[in-house]
Amino acid sequence: MDEIDRKLIGLLQEDATRSYASLGKEVGLSGGAAHERVRKLRERGVIRRTTIEVDPAAIGRDVVAYVLVDGSTWMGDAADRLAAIPAVEEAHVIAGPASLLLKVRTAGTRQVQEVLRQVFEVEGVTSTQTVVVLETFFERPSDPQVESRS
Amino acid sequence: MDEIDRKLIGLLQEDATRSYASLGKEVGLSGGAAHERVRKLRERGVIRRTTIEVDPAAIGRDVVAYVLVDGSTWMGDAADRLAAIPAVEEAHVIAGPASLLLKVRTAGTRQVQEVLRQVFEVEGVTSTQTVVVLETFFERPSDPQVESRS
DNA sequence: CGTGAAACGCGCTTCGC
DNA sequence: GCGAAGCGCGTTTCACG
């Protein structure tokens, strides 16, 4: 994981269809060497997979909401139960004002209610608090470049 | 945007390196036809780009935190100022207990402080409240399949 | 560990239907 | 939208530094 690896990751995040030849040129390596670097990054699991980025609105996901979930004595399969709700894109255990934080994406505010109903069906949930997103400034992948200092 | 398009999107989300031939086979189309479908999805902006999914821990992003930001009279460039902080991966305007919600990913809890300091430097910010993630159950892309009902 | 060139193989692309 | 045929291009390999 040196500077070159991080650059390769950054470039592939922008466009994973680039040829290894052009990739190599950009980082000052030959095509073959760039290929080998990327192969190892995949092998080590640093690069998990190649995927596409989809416009949420185009597939009927117009509104984003965050749901704070409170509850006690989670059944062991709470994570699975939440994963079974397609609109729930993230689920985190948090330290703070609630137990769980969910990121939810639905076609409209109406459908948020349906999701909340499904969340309440998960064993152990006692209450929820929903934060609706009015506007998203940006959503972007992790920057592979290290932040020096502090 | 019919059922086949949604299937193609789902398959490409799982693995964008698949050949159009195998893609076509899976959805019951020829390779050429699948190619044409995907080309149009890209052209229409439904598919924004091909990218890689990276293991955050491998690039020094071990902790996730959500930051509720309060403030008034945002300078117009608040979004840009926040975007200039690499650790901030998402920024949303919300309805509810605060004005903004940020998703932050850093190397450690120590570095969260540094990010908060930078957030306070953004014109208009008066206070922040940070929620630290203890465990992430899952983070996944939007499901392209439509939810029927309600 | 990287280089550079050469050969291979595969998938894309186009075509008539 | 299909299926086959041709071709282009990137990958992969190799001897070498």
mmCIF file of C-alpha atoms in Angstrom, chain A:
data_model
loop_
_atom_site.group_PDB
_atom_site.id
_atom_site.type_symbol
_atom_site.label_atom_id
_atom_site.label_comp_id
_atom_site.label_asym_id
_atom_site.label_seq_id
_atom_site.Cartn_x
_atom_site.Cartn_y
_atom_site.Cartn_z
ATOM 1 C CA MET A 1 0.000 0.000 0.000
ATOM 2 C CA ASP A 2 2.242 2.760 -1.184
ATOM 3 C CA GLU A 3 1.509 6.008 -2.928
ATOM 4 C CA ILE A 4 1.145 4.283 -6.300
ATOM 5 C CA ASP A 5 -1.442 1.818 -5.002
ATOM 6 C CA ARG A 6 -3.483 4.696 -3.621
ATOM 7 C CA LYS A 7 -3.314 6.507 -6.928
ATOM 8 C CA LEU A 8 -4.440 3.398 -8.776
ATOM 9 C CA ILE A 9 -7.384 3.031 -6.414
ATOM 10 C CA GLY A 10 -8.330 6.657 -6.926
ATOM 11 C CA LEU A 11 -8.202 6.340 -10.688
ATOM 12 C CA LEU A 12 -10.249 3.158 -10.711
ATOM 13 C CA GLN A 13 -12.841 4.736 -8.439
ATOM 14 C CA GLU A 14 -13.296 7.431 -11.063
ATOM 15 C CA ASP A 15 -13.438 5.013 -13.972
ATOM 16 C CA ALA A 16 -12.983 1.283 -13.615
ATOM 17 C CA THR A 17 -13.160 0.743 -17.380
ATOM 18 C CA ARG A 18 -9.730 2.225 -18.020
ATOM 19 C CA SER A 19 -7.114 -0.007 -19.588
ATOM 20 C CA TYR A 20 -4.141 -1.088 -17.517
ATOM 21 C CA ALA A 21 -1.943 0.523 -20.132
ATOM 22 C CA SER A 22 -3.362 4.018 -19.557
ATOM 23 C CA LEU A 23 -3.476 3.357 -15.828
ATOM 24 C CA GLY A 24 0.204 2.524 -15.882
ATOM 25 C CA LYS A 25 1.043 5.613 -17.865
ATOM 26 C CA GLU A 26 -0.728 7.827 -15.336
ATOM 27 C CA VAL A 27 1.166 6.453 -12.346
ATOM 28 C CA GLY A 28 4.478 6.052 -14.136
ATOM 29 C CA LEU A 29 4.443 2.290 -14.582
ATOM 30 C CA SER A 30 4.178 -0.112 -17.472
ATOM 31 C CA GLY A 31 0.835 -1.691 -18.284
ATOM 32 C CA GLY A 32 1.965 -5.056 -17.018
ATOM 33 C CA ALA A 33 3.174 -3.688 -13.683
ATOM 34 C CA ALA A 34 -0.050 -1.724 -13.172
ATOM 35 C CA HIS A 35 -2.018 -4.875 -13.924
ATOM 36 C CA GLU A 36 -0.042 -6.820 -11.337
ATOM 37 C CA ARG A 37 -0.574 -4.108 -8.714
ATOM 38 C CA VAL A 38 -4.301 -4.069 -9.254
ATOM 39 C CA ARG A 39 -4.473 -7.873 -9.282
ATOM 40 C CA LYS A 40 -2.823 -7.972 -5.859
ATOM 41 C CA LEU A 41 -5.103 -5.248 -4.518
ATOM 42 C CA ARG A 42 -8.068 -7.383 -5.534
ATOM 43 C CA GLU A 43 -6.488 -10.523 -4.108
ATOM 44 C CA ARG A 44 -5.843 -8.814 -0.766
ATOM 45 C CA GLY A 45 -9.437 -7.624 -0.664
ATOM 46 C CA VAL A 46 -8.499 -3.957 -0.775
ATOM 47 C CA ILE A 47 -10.554 -3.759 -3.948
ATOM 48 C CA ARG A 48 -13.710 -5.687 -3.144
ATOM 49 C CA ARG A 49 -15.393 -5.628 -6.522
ATOM 50 C CA THR A 50 -16.031 -3.735 -9.706
ATOM 51 C CA THR A 51 -19.497 -2.265 -9.772
ATOM 52 C CA ILE A 52 -21.648 0.446 -11.299
ATOM 53 C CA GLU A 53 -22.935 3.639 -9.760
ATOM 54 C CA VAL A 54 -26.639 4.102 -10.384
ATOM 55 C CA ASP A 55 -28.774 7.232 -10.324
ATOM 56 C CA PRO A 56 -31.136 6.534 -7.419
ATOM 57 C CA ALA A 57 -33.953 8.629 -8.864
ATOM 58 C CA ALA A 58 -33.899 6.592 -12.067
ATOM 59 C CA ILE A 59 -34.699 3.414 -10.185
ATOM 60 C CA GLY A 60 -37.417 4.859 -8.007
ATOM 61 C CA ARG A 61 -35.420 5.977 -4.988
ATOM 62 C CA ASP A 62 -36.247 9.659 -4.695
ATOM 63 C CA VAL A 63 -36.163 10.308 -0.984
ATOM 64 C CA VAL A 64 -33.502 9.578 1.591
ATOM 65 C CA ALA A 65 -34.216 9.312 5.286
ATOM 66 C CA TYR A 66 -32.194 8.379 8.330
ATOM 67 C CA VAL A 67 -33.968 6.416 11.022
ATOM 68 C CA LEU A 68 -32.772 6.333 14.617
ATOM 69 C CA VAL A 69 -33.957 3.092 16.156
ATOM 70 C CA ASP A 70 -34.246 2.446 19.850
ATOM 71 C CA GLY A 71 -34.790 -0.874 21.503
ATOM 72 C CA SER A 72 -33.414 -3.373 23.935
ATOM 73 C CA THR A 73 -32.338 -6.967 23.931
ATOM 74 C CA TRP A 74 -31.810 -7.309 20.205
ATOM 75 C CA MET A 75 -32.531 -10.724 18.857
ATOM 76 C CA GLY A 76 -29.350 -12.041 17.276
ATOM 77 C CA ASP A 77 -30.796 -11.820 13.812
ATOM 78 C CA ALA A 78 -31.739 -8.147 13.920
ATOM 79 C CA ALA A 79 -29.150 -7.416 11.239
ATOM 80 C CA ASP A 80 -30.663 -10.036 8.941
ATOM 81 C CA ARG A 81 -34.177 -8.832 9.581
ATOM 82 C CA LEU A 82 -33.170 -5.302 8.642
ATOM 83 C CA ALA A 83 -31.230 -6.501 5.607
ATOM 84 C CA ALA A 84 -34.443 -8.138 4.427
ATOM 85 C CA ILE A 85 -35.961 -4.676 3.944
ATOM 86 C CA PRO A 86 -34.695 -3.569 0.505
ATOM 87 C CA ALA A 87 -35.104 0.139 1.209
ATOM 88 C CA VAL A 88 -32.650 -0.056 4.109
ATOM 89 C CA GLU A 89 -29.239 0.603 2.591
ATOM 90 C CA GLU A 90 -27.184 0.948 5.748
ATOM 91 C CA ALA A 91 -27.556 -0.229 9.320
ATOM 92 C CA HIS A 92 -25.129 0.787 12.050
ATOM 93 C CA VAL A 93 -24.914 0.248 15.789
ATOM 94 C CA ILE A 94 -24.182 3.638 17.280
ATOM 95 C CA ALA A 95 -23.013 5.211 20.500
ATOM 96 C CA GLY A 96 -25.320 8.014 21.425
ATOM 97 C CA PRO A 97 -28.955 9.011 21.336
ATOM 98 C CA ALA A 98 -30.214 5.681 20.010
ATOM 99 C CA SER A 99 -29.133 2.099 19.440
ATOM 100 C CA LEU A 100 -29.228 1.845 15.667
ATOM 101 C CA LEU A 101 -28.982 4.218 12.734
ATOM 102 C CA LEU A 102 -30.509 3.220 9.408
ATOM 103 C CA LYS A 103 -30.167 4.862 6.027
ATOM 104 C CA VAL A 104 -33.331 4.400 4.024
ATOM 105 C CA ARG A 105 -34.081 5.218 0.401
ATOM 106 C CA THR A 106 -37.601 5.062 -1.002
ATOM 107 C CA ALA A 107 -39.719 6.271 -3.878
ATOM 108 C CA GLY A 108 -41.487 8.873 -1.759
ATOM 109 C CA THR A 109 -42.325 9.999 1.737
ATOM 110 C CA ARG A 110 -45.361 7.755 1.666
ATOM 111 C CA GLN A 111 -43.152 4.681 1.350
ATOM 112 C CA VAL A 112 -41.087 5.732 4.334
ATOM 113 C CA GLN A 113 -44.063 4.878 6.506
ATOM 114 C CA GLU A 114 -44.145 1.367 5.093
ATOM 115 C CA VAL A 115 -40.475 0.927 5.916
ATOM 116 C CA LEU A 116 -41.029 2.132 9.473
ATOM 117 C CA ARG A 117 -43.807 -0.406 9.835
ATOM 118 C CA GLN A 118 -41.407 -3.125 8.739
ATOM 119 C CA VAL A 119 -38.715 -1.877 11.114
ATOM 120 C CA PHE A 120 -41.162 -2.106 14.006
ATOM 121 C CA GLU A 121 -41.735 -5.744 13.123
ATOM 122 C CA VAL A 122 -38.116 -6.470 13.988
ATOM 123 C CA GLU A 123 -37.895 -8.068 17.439
ATOM 124 C CA GLY A 124 -36.748 -5.662 20.142
ATOM 125 C CA VAL A 125 -37.553 -2.351 18.447
ATOM 126 C CA THR A 126 -39.342 -0.018 20.804
ATOM 127 C CA SER A 127 -39.241 3.330 19.008
ATOM 128 C CA THR A 128 -37.964 5.154 15.971
ATOM 129 C CA GLN A 129 -37.142 8.706 15.061
ATOM 130 C CA THR A 130 -36.942 9.683 11.406
ATOM 131 C CA VAL A 131 -34.825 12.398 9.840
ATOM 132 C CA VAL A 132 -35.806 13.245 6.273
ATOM 133 C CA VAL A 133 -33.200 14.532 3.847
ATOM 134 C CA LEU A 134 -34.286 17.673 2.028
ATOM 135 C CA GLU A 135 -31.284 18.037 -0.248
ATOM 136 C CA THR A 136 -28.100 16.091 -0.721
ATOM 137 C CA PHE A 137 -24.988 18.191 -1.279
ATOM 138 C CA PHE A 138 -22.869 15.193 -2.202
ATOM 139 C CA GLU A 139 -22.306 11.491 -1.683
ATOM 140 C CA ARG A 140 -18.921 10.161 -2.684
ATOM 141 C CA PRO A 141 -16.601 7.211 -2.144
ATOM 142 C CA SER A 142 -13.776 7.195 0.378
ATOM 143 C CA ASP A 143 -10.742 9.193 -0.623
ATOM 144 C CA PRO A 144 -7.817 6.750 -0.793
ATOM 145 C CA GLN A 145 -5.249 9.507 -0.245
ATOM 146 C CA VAL A 146 -3.980 9.611 3.324
ATOM 147 C CA GLU A 147 -4.479 12.671 5.428
ATOM 148 C CA SER A 148 -1.194 13.488 7.013
ATOM 149 C CA ARG A 149 -0.976 15.389 10.315
ATOM 150 C CA SER A 150 -2.676 15.184 13.703
#
